[in-house]
Amino acid sequence: MRAGLQRAATDGARRFGGRAMLPDTLHLTLAFIGNVAVDEIPKLEEAAAGVQAPAFCLTLDRLGFWDHNRILWMGSRGGVAGLAQLASDLGGRLQAAGYGTGIKAGRPFAPHVTLVRNVLAKRPELPDMQALTWDCDHFVLVRSRLSSRGAAYETIGRWPLHSC
């Protein structure tokens, strides 16, 4: 999966300009919490540990482009019930613990994997993509650290999704 996403990112940057995401930064964000103090991490871990969602398969089968932030991304043409349930359960638990999810009120959850940032092309004509299948059997809490080279990610916790 990661190799397929990296090929798509490299190809997208070659075609449209911009900065391809590095292999170890490719991810799908369930919630963006923002800056929190280190002593608050146990509250986040407790919220995540309570999630009750099934494992699922996610098919990434389309490219998309957001002009407002110049991002080329890969997502799914169809909804995935397990992913929606995971995002909803996690989001509810985070909000109950006093944290936001990064999703603006009235907007739906938009699952995607960012492939290229700072795309140079104004209105890129997006090619069809070979579908990638992602077996999702866990989710993680990640801390990002920004530098001049971009973000570096550190996994803080990992929680299993439940078998059907």
Short mmCIF file of C-alpha atoms in Angstrom, two decimals:
data_model
loop_
_atom_site.label_atom_id
_atom_site.label_comp_id
_atom_site.label_asym_id
_atom_site.label_seq_id
_atom_site.Cartn_x
_atom_site.Cartn_y
_atom_site.Cartn_z
CA MET A 1 0.00 0.00 0.00
CA ARG A 2 2.70 2.47 1.03
CA ALA A 3 4.73 1.71 -2.13
CA GLY A 4 1.65 2.29 -4.31
CA LEU A 5 0.89 5.58 -2.58
CA GLN A 6 4.51 6.66 -2.93
CA ARG A 7 4.46 5.89 -6.66
CA ALA A 8 1.29 7.97 -7.00
CA ALA A 9 2.88 10.84 -5.03
CA THR A 10 6.09 10.80 -7.08
CA ASP A 11 4.13 10.63 -10.34
CA GLY A 12 1.84 13.46 -9.22
CA ALA A 13 4.78 15.72 -8.32
CA ARG A 14 6.46 14.93 -11.65
CA ARG A 15 3.28 15.71 -13.62
CA PHE A 16 1.98 18.73 -11.73
CA GLY A 17 4.93 20.11 -9.76
CA GLY A 18 5.00 20.46 -6.00
CA ARG A 19 6.43 18.42 -3.14
CA ALA A 20 5.66 14.69 -3.00
CA MET A 21 5.00 13.40 0.48
CA LEU A 22 7.73 11.12 1.84
CA PRO A 23 6.82 7.45 2.39
CA ASP A 24 6.85 7.72 6.18
CA THR A 25 4.48 10.72 6.12
CA LEU A 26 1.70 9.14 4.04
CA HIS A 27 -1.41 8.72 6.19
CA LEU A 28 -5.17 9.19 6.41
CA THR A 29 -6.16 11.63 9.16
CA LEU A 30 -9.20 10.63 11.24
CA ALA A 31 -9.04 13.76 13.42
CA PHE A 32 -6.65 16.70 13.59
CA ILE A 33 -6.30 17.69 17.21
CA GLY A 34 -3.62 20.38 16.93
CA ASN A 35 -1.13 21.33 19.62
CA VAL A 36 -1.58 19.73 23.02
CA ALA A 37 0.64 19.70 26.07
CA VAL A 38 2.55 16.47 26.73
CA ASP A 39 0.69 15.97 30.01
CA GLU A 40 -2.62 15.87 28.05
CA ILE A 41 -1.59 12.87 25.94
CA PRO A 42 -3.04 10.34 28.44
CA LYS A 43 -6.50 11.93 27.89
CA LEU A 44 -6.12 11.41 24.15
CA GLU A 45 -4.96 7.83 24.68
CA GLU A 46 -7.96 7.15 26.93
CA ALA A 47 -10.36 8.51 24.30
CA ALA A 48 -8.74 6.36 21.59
CA ALA A 49 -8.74 3.24 23.75
CA GLY A 50 -12.52 3.43 24.10
CA VAL A 51 -13.19 3.27 20.36
CA GLN A 52 -15.31 0.29 19.30
CA ALA A 53 -15.10 0.00 15.52
CA PRO A 54 -14.71 -2.94 13.14
CA ALA A 55 -11.71 -3.62 10.93
CA PHE A 56 -12.40 -2.77 7.29
CA CYS A 57 -10.91 -2.64 3.79
CA LEU A 58 -10.47 0.77 2.21
CA THR A 59 -10.14 1.06 -1.55
CA LEU A 60 -8.32 4.17 -2.71
CA ASP A 61 -9.30 4.57 -6.34
CA ARG A 62 -9.38 8.22 -7.31
CA LEU A 63 -7.25 11.32 -7.36
CA GLY A 64 -8.54 14.67 -6.22
CA PHE A 65 -7.20 18.21 -6.09
CA TRP A 66 -8.01 21.00 -3.65
CA ASP A 67 -7.24 24.33 -5.29
CA HIS A 68 -7.51 26.39 -2.08
CA ASN A 69 -4.48 24.67 -0.51
CA ARG A 70 -2.83 23.22 -3.66
CA ILE A 71 -3.04 19.58 -2.50
CA LEU A 72 -3.21 16.49 -4.69
CA TRP A 73 -4.82 13.63 -2.76
CA MET A 74 -6.06 10.08 -3.18
CA GLY A 75 -9.41 8.92 -1.87
CA SER A 76 -12.24 6.48 -2.37
CA ARG A 77 -15.13 6.76 -4.84
CA GLY A 78 -17.44 4.93 -2.45
CA GLY A 79 -18.15 5.33 1.21
CA VAL A 80 -16.67 2.84 3.64
CA ALA A 81 -18.96 2.12 6.59
CA GLY A 82 -16.13 0.94 8.85
CA LEU A 83 -14.09 4.08 8.21
CA ALA A 84 -17.09 6.33 8.83
CA GLN A 85 -17.85 4.48 12.07
CA LEU A 86 -14.24 4.73 13.23
CA ALA A 87 -14.04 8.47 12.50
CA SER A 88 -17.40 9.12 14.15
CA ASP A 89 -16.66 7.11 17.30
CA LEU A 90 -13.19 8.60 17.70
CA GLY A 91 -14.47 12.12 16.99
CA GLY A 92 -17.24 11.80 19.56
CA ARG A 93 -14.84 10.56 22.21
CA LEU A 94 -12.35 13.33 21.48
CA GLN A 95 -15.07 15.97 21.70
CA ALA A 96 -16.34 14.48 24.98
CA ALA A 97 -12.78 14.80 26.31
CA GLY A 98 -12.69 18.48 25.30
CA TYR A 99 -10.83 18.29 21.98
CA GLY A 100 -11.83 19.28 18.47
CA THR A 101 -11.43 17.02 15.46
CA GLY A 102 -10.31 19.59 12.92
CA ILE A 103 -13.53 19.17 10.92
CA LYS A 104 -15.41 22.42 10.46
CA ALA A 105 -19.03 22.44 11.59
CA GLY A 106 -21.38 21.41 8.81
CA ARG A 107 -18.67 19.74 6.75
CA PRO A 108 -18.55 15.99 6.32
CA PHE A 109 -15.52 13.85 7.09
CA ALA A 110 -13.43 13.82 3.87
CA PRO A 111 -11.11 10.79 4.03
CA HIS A 112 -8.03 11.21 1.86
CA VAL A 113 -4.28 10.62 1.73
CA THR A 114 -2.29 13.73 0.81
CA LEU A 115 0.14 12.85 -2.00
CA VAL A 116 1.58 16.21 -3.11
CA ARG A 117 1.69 19.62 -1.41
CA ASN A 118 2.16 22.98 -3.15
CA VAL A 119 1.02 21.71 -6.56
CA LEU A 120 2.13 24.17 -9.24
CA ALA A 121 -0.41 23.28 -11.94
CA LYS A 122 -3.48 25.55 -11.81
CA ARG A 123 -6.17 23.02 -12.80
CA PRO A 124 -4.46 19.67 -13.23
CA GLU A 125 -6.21 17.12 -15.39
CA LEU A 126 -6.18 14.10 -13.11
CA PRO A 127 -5.51 10.68 -14.62
CA ASP A 128 -7.33 7.51 -13.63
CA MET A 129 -5.47 5.60 -10.94
CA GLN A 130 -4.97 1.92 -10.29
CA ALA A 131 -6.96 1.11 -7.17
CA LEU A 132 -5.05 0.38 -3.97
CA THR A 133 -6.57 -1.74 -1.20
CA TRP A 134 -5.75 -0.93 2.40
CA ASP A 135 -6.55 -3.53 5.07
CA CYS A 136 -7.31 -1.37 8.11
CA ASP A 137 -7.01 -3.35 11.36
CA HIS A 138 -5.74 -0.61 13.70
CA PHE A 139 -5.42 3.14 14.10
CA VAL A 140 -2.71 5.26 15.69
CA LEU A 141 -2.16 8.50 17.60
CA VAL A 142 0.64 10.44 15.96
CA ARG A 143 2.62 13.48 17.04
CA SER A 144 3.95 15.66 14.26
CA ARG A 145 6.98 17.87 14.53
CA LEU A 146 7.43 20.55 11.89
CA SER A 147 10.80 21.58 10.53
CA SER A 148 12.13 23.23 7.40
CA ARG A 149 12.11 19.76 5.76
CA GLY A 150 8.41 19.25 6.47
CA ALA A 151 6.67 17.18 9.12
CA ALA A 152 8.19 14.22 10.94
CA TYR A 153 5.76 11.82 12.60
CA GLU A 154 6.10 9.83 15.81
CA THR A 155 3.56 7.14 16.71
CA ILE A 156 2.50 7.54 20.34
CA GLY A 157 -0.16 4.82 20.55
CA ARG A 158 -1.76 2.07 18.50
CA TRP A 159 -5.22 0.52 18.97
CA PRO A 160 -6.74 -2.49 17.24
CA LEU A 161 -9.99 -2.44 15.31
CA HIS A 162 -12.28 -5.33 16.10
CA SER A 163 -12.78 -8.30 13.79
CA CYS A 164 -16.30 -8.76 12.47
#
